[in-house]
PDB file of C-alpha atoms in Angstrom:
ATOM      1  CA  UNK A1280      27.736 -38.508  13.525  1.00 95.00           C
ATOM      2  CA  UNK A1281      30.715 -36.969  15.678  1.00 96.00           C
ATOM      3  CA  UNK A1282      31.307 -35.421  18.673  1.00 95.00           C
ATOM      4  CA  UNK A1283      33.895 -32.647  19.546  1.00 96.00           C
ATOM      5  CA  UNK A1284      35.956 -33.726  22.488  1.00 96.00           C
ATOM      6  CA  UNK A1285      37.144 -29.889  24.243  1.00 96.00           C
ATOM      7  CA  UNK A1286      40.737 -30.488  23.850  1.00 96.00           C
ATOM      8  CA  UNK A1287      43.993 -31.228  21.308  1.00 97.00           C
ATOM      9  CA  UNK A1288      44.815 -34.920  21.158  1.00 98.00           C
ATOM     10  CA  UNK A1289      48.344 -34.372  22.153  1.00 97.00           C
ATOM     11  CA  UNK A1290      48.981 -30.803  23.445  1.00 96.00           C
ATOM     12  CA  UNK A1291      50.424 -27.560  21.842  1.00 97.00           C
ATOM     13  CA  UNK A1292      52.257 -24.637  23.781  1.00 96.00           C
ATOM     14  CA  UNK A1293      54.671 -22.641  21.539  1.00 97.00           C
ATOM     15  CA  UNK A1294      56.589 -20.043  23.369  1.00 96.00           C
ATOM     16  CA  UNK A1295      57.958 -18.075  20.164  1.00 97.00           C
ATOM     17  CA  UNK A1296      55.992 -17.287  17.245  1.00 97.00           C
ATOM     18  CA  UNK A1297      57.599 -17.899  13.752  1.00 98.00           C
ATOM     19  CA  UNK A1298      55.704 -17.314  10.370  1.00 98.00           C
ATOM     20  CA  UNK A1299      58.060 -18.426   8.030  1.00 98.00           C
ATOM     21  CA  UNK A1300      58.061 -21.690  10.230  1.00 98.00           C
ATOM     22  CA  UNK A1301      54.027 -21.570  10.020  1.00 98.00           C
ATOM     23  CA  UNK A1302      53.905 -21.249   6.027  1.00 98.00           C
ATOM     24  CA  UNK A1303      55.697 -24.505   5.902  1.00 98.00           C
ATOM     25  CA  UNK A1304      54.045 -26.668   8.198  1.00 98.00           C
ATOM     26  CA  UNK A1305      50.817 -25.229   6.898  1.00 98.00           C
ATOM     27  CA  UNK A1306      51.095 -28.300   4.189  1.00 98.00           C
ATOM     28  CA  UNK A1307      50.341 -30.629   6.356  1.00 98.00           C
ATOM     29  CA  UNK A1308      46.723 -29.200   6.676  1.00 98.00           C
ATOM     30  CA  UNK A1309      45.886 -28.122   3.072  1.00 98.00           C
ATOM     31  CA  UNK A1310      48.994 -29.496   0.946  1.00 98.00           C
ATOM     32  CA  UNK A1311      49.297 -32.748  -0.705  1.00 98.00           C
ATOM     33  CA  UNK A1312      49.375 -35.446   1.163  1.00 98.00           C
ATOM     34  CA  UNK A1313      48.348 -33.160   4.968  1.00 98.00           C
ATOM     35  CA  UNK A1314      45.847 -34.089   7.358  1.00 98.00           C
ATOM     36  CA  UNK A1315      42.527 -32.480   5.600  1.00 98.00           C
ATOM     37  CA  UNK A1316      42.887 -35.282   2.645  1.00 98.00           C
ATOM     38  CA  UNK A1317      43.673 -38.065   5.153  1.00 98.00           C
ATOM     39  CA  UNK A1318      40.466 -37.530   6.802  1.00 98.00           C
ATOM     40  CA  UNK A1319      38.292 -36.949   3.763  1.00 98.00           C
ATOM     41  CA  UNK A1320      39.862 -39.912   2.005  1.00 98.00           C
ATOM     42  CA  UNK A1321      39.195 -42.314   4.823  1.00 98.00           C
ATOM     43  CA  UNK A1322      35.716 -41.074   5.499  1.00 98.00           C
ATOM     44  CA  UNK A1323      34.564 -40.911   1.951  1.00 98.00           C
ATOM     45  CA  UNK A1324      36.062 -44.627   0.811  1.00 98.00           C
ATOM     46  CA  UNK A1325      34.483 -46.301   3.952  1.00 98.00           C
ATOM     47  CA  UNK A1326      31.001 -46.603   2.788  1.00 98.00           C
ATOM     48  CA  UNK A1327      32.114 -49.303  -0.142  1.00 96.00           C
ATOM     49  CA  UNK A1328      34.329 -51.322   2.580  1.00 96.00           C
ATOM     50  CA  UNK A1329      33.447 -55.098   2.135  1.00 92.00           C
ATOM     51  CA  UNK A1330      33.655 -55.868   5.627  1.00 94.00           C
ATOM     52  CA  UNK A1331      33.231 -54.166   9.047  1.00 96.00           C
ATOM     53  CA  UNK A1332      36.412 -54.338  10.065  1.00 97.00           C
ATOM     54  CA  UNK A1333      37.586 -52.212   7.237  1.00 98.00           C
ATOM     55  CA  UNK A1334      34.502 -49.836   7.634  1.00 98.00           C
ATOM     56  CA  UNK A1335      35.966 -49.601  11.321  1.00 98.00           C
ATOM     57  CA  UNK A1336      39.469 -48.963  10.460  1.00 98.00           C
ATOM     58  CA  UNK A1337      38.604 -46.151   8.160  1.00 98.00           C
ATOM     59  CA  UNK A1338      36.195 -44.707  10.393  1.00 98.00           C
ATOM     60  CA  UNK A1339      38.170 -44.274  13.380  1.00 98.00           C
ATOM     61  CA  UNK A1340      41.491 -43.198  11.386  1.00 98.00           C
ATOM     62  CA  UNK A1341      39.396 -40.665   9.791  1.00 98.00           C
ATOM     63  CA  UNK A1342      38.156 -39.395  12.904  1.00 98.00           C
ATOM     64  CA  UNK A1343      41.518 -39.138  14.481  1.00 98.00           C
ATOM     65  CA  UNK A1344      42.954 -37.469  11.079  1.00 98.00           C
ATOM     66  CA  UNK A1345      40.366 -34.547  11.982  1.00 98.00           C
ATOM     67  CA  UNK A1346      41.952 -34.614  15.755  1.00 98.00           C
ATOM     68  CA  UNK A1347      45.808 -34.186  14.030  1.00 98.00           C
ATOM     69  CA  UNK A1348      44.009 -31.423  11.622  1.00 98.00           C
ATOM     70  CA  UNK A1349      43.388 -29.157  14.853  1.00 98.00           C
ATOM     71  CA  UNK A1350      46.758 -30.159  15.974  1.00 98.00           C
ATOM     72  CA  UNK A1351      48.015 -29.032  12.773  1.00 98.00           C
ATOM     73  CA  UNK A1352      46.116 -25.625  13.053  1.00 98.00           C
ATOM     74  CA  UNK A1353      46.745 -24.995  16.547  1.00 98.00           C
ATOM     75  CA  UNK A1354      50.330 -25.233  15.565  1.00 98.00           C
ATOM     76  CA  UNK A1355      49.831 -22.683  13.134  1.00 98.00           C
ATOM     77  CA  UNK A1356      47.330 -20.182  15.145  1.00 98.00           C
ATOM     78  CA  UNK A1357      50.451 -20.188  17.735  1.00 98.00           C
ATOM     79  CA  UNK A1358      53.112 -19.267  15.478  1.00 98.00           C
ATOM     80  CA  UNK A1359      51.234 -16.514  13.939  1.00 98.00           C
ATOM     81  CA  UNK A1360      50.052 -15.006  17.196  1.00 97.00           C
ATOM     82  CA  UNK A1361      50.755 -11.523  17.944  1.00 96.00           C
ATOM     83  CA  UNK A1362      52.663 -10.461  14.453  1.00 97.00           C
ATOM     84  CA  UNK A1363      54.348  -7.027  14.200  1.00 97.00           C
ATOM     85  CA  UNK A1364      53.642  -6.124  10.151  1.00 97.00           C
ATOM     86  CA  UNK A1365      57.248  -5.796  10.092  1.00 97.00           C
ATOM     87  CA  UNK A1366      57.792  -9.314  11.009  1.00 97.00           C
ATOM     88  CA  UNK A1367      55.237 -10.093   9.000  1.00 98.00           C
ATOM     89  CA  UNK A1368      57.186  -8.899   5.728  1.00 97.00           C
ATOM     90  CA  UNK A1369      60.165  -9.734   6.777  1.00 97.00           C
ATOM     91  CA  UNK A1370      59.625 -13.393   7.253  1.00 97.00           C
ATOM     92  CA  UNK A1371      57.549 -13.895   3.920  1.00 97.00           C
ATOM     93  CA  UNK A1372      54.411 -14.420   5.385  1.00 98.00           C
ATOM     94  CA  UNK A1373      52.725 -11.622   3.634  1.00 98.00           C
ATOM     95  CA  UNK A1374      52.182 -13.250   0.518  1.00 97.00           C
ATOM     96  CA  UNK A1375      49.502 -15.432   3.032  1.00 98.00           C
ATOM     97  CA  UNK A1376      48.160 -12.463   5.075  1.00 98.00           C
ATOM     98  CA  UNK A1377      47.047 -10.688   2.106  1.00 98.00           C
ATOM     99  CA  UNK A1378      44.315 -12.846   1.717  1.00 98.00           C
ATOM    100  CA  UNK A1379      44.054 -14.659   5.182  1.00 98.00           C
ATOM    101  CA  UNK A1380      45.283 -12.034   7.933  1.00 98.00           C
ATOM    102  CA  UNK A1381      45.873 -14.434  10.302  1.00 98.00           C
ATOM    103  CA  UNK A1382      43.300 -17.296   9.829  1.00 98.00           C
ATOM    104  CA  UNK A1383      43.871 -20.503   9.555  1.00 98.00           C
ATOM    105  CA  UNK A1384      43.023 -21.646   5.444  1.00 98.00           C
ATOM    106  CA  UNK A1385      43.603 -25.109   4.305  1.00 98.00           C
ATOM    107  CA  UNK A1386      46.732 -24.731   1.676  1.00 98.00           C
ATOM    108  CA  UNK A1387      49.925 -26.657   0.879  1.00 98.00           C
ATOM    109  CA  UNK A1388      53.147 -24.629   1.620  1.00 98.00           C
ATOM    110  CA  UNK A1389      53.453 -23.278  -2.511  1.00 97.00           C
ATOM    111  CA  UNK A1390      50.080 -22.038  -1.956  1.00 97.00           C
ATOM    112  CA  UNK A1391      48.176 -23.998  -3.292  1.00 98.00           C
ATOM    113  CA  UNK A1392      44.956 -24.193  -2.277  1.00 98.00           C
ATOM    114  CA  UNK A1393      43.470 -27.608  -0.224  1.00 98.00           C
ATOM    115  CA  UNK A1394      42.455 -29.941  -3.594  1.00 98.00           C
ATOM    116  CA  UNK A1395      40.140 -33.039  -3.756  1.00 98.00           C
ATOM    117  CA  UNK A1396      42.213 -34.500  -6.336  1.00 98.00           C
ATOM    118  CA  UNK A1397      44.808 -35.025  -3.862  1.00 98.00           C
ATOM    119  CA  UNK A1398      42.990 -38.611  -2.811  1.00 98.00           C
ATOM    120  CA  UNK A1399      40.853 -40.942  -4.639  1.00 98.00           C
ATOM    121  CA  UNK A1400      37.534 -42.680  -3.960  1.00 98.00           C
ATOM    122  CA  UNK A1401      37.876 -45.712  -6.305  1.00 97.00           C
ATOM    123  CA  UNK A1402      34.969 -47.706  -4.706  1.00 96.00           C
ATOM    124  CA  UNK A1403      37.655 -50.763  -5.159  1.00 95.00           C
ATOM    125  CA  UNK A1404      39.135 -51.556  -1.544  1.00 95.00           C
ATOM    126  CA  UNK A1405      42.278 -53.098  -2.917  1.00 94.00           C
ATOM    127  CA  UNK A1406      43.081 -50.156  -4.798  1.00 95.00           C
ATOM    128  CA  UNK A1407      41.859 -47.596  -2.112  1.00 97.00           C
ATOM    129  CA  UNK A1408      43.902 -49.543   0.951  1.00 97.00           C
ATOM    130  CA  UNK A1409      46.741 -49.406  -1.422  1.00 97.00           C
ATOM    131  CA  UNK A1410      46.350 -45.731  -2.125  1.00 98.00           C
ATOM    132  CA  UNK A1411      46.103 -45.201   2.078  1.00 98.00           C
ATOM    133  CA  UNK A1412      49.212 -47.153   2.379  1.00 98.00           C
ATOM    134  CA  UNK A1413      51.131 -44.742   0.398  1.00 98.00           C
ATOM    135  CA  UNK A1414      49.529 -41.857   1.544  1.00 98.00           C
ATOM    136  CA  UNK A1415      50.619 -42.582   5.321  1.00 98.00           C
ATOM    137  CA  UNK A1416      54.171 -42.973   4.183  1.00 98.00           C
ATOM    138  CA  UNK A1417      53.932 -39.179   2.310  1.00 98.00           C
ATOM    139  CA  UNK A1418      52.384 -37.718   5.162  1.00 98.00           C
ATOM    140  CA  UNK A1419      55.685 -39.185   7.410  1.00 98.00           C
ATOM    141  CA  UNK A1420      58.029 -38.344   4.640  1.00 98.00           C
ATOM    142  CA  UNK A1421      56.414 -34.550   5.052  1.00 98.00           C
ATOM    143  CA  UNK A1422      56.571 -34.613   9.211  1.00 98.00           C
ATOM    144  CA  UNK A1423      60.645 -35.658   8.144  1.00 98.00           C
ATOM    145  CA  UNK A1424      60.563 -32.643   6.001  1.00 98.00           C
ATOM    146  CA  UNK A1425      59.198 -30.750   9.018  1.00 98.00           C
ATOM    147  CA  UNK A1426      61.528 -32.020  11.382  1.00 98.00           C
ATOM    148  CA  UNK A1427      64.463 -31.373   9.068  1.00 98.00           C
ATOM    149  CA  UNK A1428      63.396 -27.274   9.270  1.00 98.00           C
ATOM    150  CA  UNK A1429      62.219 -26.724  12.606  1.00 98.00           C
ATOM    151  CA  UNK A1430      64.070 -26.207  14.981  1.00 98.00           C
ATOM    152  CA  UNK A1431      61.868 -25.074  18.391  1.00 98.00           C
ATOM    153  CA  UNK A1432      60.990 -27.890  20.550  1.00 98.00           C
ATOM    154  CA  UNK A1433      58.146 -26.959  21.352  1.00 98.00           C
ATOM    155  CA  UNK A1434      57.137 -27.414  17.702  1.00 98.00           C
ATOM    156  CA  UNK A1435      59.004 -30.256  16.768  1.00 98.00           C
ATOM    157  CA  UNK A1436      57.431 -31.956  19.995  1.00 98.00           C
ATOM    158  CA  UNK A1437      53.593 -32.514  18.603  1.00 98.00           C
ATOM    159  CA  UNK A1438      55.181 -32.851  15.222  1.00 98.00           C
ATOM    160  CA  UNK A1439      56.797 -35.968  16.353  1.00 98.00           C
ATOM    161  CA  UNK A1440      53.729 -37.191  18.130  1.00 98.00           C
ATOM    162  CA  UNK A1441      52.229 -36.500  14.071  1.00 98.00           C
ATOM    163  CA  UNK A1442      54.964 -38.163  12.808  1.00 98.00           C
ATOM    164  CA  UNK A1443      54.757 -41.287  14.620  1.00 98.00           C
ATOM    165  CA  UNK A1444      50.694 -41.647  14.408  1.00 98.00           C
ATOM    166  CA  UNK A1445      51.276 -42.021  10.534  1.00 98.00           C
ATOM    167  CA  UNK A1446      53.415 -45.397  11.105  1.00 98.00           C
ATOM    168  CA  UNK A1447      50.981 -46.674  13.178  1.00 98.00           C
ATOM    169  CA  UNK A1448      47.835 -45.791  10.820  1.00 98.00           C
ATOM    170  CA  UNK A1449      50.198 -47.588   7.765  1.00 98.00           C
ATOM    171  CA  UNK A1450      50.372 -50.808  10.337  1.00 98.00           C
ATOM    172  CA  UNK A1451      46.416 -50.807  10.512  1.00 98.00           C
ATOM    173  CA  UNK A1452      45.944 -50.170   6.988  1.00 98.00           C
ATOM    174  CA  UNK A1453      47.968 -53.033   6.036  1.00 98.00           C
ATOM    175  CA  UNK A1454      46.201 -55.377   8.208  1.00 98.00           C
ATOM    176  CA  UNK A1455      43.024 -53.674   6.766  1.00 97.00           C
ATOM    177  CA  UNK A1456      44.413 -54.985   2.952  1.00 96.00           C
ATOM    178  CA  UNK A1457      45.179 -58.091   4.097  1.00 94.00           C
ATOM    179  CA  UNK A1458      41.791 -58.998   5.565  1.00 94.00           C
ATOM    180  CA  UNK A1459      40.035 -57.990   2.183  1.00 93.00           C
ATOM    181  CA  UNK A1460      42.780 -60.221   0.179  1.00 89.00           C
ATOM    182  CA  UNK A1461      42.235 -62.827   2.400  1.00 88.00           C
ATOM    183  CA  UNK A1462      38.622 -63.008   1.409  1.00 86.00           C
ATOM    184  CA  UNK A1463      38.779 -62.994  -2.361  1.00 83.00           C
ATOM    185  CA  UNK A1464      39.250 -65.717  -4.883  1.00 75.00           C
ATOM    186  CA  UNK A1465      43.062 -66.341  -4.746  1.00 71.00           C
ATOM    187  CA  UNK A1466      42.768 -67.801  -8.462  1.00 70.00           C
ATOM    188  CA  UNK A1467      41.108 -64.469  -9.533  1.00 68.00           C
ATOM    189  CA  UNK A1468      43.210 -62.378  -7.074  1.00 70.00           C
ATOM    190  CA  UNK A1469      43.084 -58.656  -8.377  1.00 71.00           C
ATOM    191  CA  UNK A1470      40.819 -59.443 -11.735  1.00 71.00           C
ATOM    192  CA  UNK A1471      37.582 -57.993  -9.567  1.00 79.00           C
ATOM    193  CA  UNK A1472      36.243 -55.340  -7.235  1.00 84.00           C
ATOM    194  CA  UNK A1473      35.251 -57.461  -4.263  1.00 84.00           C
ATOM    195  CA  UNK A1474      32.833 -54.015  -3.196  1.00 86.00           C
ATOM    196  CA  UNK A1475      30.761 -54.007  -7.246  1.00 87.00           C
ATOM    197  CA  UNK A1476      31.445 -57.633  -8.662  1.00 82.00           C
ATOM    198  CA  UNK A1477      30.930 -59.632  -5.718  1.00 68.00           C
TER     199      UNK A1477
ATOM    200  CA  UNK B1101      51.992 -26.823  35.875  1.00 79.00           C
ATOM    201  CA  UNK B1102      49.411 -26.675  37.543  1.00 92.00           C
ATOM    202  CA  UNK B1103      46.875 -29.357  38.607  1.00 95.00           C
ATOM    203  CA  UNK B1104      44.446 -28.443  36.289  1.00 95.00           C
ATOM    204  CA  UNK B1105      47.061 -29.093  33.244  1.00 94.00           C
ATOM    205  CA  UNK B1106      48.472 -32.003  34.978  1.00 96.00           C
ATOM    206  CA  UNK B1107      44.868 -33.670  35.266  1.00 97.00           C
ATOM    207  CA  UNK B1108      44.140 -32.534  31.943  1.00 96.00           C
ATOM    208  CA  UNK B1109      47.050 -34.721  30.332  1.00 96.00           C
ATOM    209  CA  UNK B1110      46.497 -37.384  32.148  1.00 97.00           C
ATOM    210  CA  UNK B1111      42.932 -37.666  30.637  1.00 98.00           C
ATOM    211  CA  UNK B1112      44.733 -36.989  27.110  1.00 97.00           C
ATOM    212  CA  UNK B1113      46.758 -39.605  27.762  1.00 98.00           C
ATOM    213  CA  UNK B1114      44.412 -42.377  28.911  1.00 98.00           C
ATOM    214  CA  UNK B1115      42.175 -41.496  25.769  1.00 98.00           C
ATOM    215  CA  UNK B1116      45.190 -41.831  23.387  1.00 98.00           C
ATOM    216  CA  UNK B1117      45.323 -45.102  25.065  1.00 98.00           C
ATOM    217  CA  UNK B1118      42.179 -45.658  24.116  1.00 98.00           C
ATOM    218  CA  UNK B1119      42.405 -44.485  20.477  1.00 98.00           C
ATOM    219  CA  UNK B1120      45.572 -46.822  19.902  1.00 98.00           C
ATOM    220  CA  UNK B1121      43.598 -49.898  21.695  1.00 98.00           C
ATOM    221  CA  UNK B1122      40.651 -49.248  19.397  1.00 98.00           C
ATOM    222  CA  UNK B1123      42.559 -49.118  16.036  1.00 98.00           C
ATOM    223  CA  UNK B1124      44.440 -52.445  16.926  1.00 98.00           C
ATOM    224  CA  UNK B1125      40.949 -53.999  18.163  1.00 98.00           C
ATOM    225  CA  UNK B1126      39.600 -53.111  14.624  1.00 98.00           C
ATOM    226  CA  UNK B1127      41.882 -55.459  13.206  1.00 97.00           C
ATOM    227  CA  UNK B1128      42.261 -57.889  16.070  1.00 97.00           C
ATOM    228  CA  UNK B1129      38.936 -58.456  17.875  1.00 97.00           C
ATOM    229  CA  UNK B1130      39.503 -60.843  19.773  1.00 97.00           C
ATOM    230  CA  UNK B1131      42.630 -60.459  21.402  1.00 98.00           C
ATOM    231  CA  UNK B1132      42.300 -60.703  25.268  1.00 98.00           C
ATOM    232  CA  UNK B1133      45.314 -58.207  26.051  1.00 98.00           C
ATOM    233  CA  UNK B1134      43.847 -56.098  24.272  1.00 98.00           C
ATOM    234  CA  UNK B1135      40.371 -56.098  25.506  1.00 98.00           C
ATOM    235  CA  UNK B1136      41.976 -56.166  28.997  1.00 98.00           C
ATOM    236  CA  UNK B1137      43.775 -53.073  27.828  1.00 98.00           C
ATOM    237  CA  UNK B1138      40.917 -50.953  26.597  1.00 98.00           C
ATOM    238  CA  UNK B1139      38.776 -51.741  29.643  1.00 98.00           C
ATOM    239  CA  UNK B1140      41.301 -50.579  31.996  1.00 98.00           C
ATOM    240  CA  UNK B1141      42.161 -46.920  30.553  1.00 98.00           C
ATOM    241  CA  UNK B1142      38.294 -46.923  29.836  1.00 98.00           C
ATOM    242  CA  UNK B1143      38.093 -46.866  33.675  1.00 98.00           C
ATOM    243  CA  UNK B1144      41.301 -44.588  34.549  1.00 98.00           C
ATOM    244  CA  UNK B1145      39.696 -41.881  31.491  1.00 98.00           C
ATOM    245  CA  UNK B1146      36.256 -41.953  32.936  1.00 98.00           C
ATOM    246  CA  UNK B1147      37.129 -41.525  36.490  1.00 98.00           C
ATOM    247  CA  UNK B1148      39.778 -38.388  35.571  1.00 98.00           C
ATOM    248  CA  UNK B1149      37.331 -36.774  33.420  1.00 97.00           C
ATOM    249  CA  UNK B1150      34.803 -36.568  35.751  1.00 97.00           C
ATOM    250  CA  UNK B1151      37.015 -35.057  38.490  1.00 97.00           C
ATOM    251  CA  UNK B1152      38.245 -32.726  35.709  1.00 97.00           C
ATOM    252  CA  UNK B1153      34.586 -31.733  35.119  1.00 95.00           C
ATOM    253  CA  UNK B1154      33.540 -31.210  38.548  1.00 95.00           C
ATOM    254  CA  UNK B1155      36.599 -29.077  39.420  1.00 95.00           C
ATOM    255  CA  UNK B1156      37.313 -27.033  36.110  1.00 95.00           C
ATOM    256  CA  UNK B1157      35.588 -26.809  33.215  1.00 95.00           C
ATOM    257  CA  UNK B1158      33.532 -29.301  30.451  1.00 96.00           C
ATOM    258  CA  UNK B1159      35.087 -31.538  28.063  1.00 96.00           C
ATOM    259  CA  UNK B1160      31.983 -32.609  26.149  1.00 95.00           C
ATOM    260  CA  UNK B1161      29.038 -31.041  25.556  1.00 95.00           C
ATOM    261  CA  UNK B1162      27.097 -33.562  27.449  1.00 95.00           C
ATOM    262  CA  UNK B1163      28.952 -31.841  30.695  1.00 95.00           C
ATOM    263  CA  UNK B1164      28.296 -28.436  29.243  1.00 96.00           C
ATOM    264  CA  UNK B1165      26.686 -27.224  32.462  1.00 95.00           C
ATOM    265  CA  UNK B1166      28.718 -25.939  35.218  1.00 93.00           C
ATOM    266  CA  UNK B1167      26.621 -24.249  38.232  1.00 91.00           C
ATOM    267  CA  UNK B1168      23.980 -23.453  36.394  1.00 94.00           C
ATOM    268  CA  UNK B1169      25.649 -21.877  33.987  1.00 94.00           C
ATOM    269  CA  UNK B1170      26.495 -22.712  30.447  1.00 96.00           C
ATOM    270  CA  UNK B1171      30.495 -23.123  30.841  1.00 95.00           C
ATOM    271  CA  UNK B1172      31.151 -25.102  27.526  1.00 95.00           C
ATOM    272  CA  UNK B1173      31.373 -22.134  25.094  1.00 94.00           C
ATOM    273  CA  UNK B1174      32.889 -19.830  28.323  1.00 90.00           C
ATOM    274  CA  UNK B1175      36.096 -21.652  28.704  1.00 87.00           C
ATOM    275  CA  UNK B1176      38.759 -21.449  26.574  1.00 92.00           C
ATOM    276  CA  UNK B1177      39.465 -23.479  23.392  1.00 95.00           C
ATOM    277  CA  UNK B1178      42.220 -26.102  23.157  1.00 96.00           C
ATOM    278  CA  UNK B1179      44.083 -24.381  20.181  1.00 97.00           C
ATOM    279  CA  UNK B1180      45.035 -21.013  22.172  1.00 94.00           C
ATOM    280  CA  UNK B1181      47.412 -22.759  23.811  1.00 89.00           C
ATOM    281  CA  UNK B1182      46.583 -22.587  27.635  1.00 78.00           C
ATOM    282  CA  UNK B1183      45.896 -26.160  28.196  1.00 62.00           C
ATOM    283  CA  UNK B1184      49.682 -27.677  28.678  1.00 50.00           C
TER     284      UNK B1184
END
């Protein structure tokens, strides 16, 4: 089960509102590789973990991937606060409003809609660690993205914070892979699933 | 800012404490520095919360009451930007 702690994991205060700043970050909550698939990839591959270290290590990144989601969406609830319509055109953001107004839906920047088949559940935890690996690396390469476009400090300051959890959740994950490797067969090294064949 | 806000980070920032120490425990469980880490911001985050709670407003729902009252759907939510 979870439980809601009543506050942001690193805090959120922006002065200036800025929707064409908001459909970009808005990635990292619905796009590709943003913080809605890290937490449903991590909490749906931990069931099949073959030990409870991994189980742990996906657990608890998932569960802070859902804290950087509301950090994600309180980023974007600020910087579409108080919108004149004509700022609203202006900046681009009406091609969201029409169908959101101003509510927070999970999409990548192009509009895409949040997708499933942006992570895997492979019940393999080779390939799944792998695939976690990599997608802690796209989510930095996006926060770079981020940081390459925004300008406001008081944006780019919890986007950093974002930025940097990523490198440490690729650390843990690669001590995750290295505890499963350790346990298999090292004459039969990636021939099996060590969570079906074992 | 104000006490309130100035409490309030401190508590964020023992718990991030607390959420690093428990993703490197996962993978090192046995590590003394660590455990000795985790134990101390355990203590700092527990003892701010609770003054946090009895002066302002609920963090959990377990605190949820505040003079009789129920406070935790009253106060404000963390993403409209007043915590800070």
């Amino acid at each position: 089960m979870w439980e809601y702690k009543k506050r942001l994991e690193y805090p959120v205060k922006i002065k200036n509102p800025n929707p064409a700043l908001a459909k970009v970050i808005i990635s990292q909550l619905g796009g590709p590789d943003g913080e809605l698939g890290a937490a449903m990839r991590y909490l749906n591959q931990r069931y099949v973990a073959p030990c409870n270290q991994v189980k742990a290590i996906l657990s608890d990144i998932g569960t802070e991937e859902l804290a950087h989601m509301e950090i994600v969406s309180a980023i974007l609830y600020q910087l579409t606060k108080g919108l004149s319509i004509k700022e609203i055109k202006e900046s681009g953001f009406d091609t969201y409003f029409v169908d959101h107004t101003t509510g927070i839906y999970p999409q990548a920047a192009s509009g895409t809609p949040f997708s499933a088949l942006t992570f895997q559940s492979t019940g393999d935890p080779i390939t799944d660690l792998t695939e976690d690996l990599a997608a802690e690396q796209k989510a930095r390469l996006t926060y770079d993205n981020i940081l390459r476009l925004a300008d406001d400090p008081d944006v780019r300051d919890p986007i950093k914070f974002l930025r940097a959890r990523e490198i440490v959740h690729f650390q843990r994950f690669g001590e995750g892979l290295r505890m499963v490797q350790d346990q298999l067969d090292a004459k039969n090294f990636y021939a099996f699933n060590p969570s079906f064949d074992l | 800012m104000d006490a309130k806000n100035k409490l309030l980070n401190k508590i964020r920032q023992y718990y991030f404490s607390l959420v690093e120490a428990n993703l490197y425990l996962d993978s090192h469980p046995t590590c003394k520095e660590g455990l000795a880490y985790f134990k101390k911001y355990k203590a700092l985050y527990e003892q701010a919360k609770e003054e946090y709670e009895k002066n302002y407003a609920p963090l959990d729902l377990l605190s949820g009451i505040r003079d009789d009252k129920w406070a935790w759907a009253s106060e404000p939510w963390p993403w409209e930007g007043s915590e800070n």
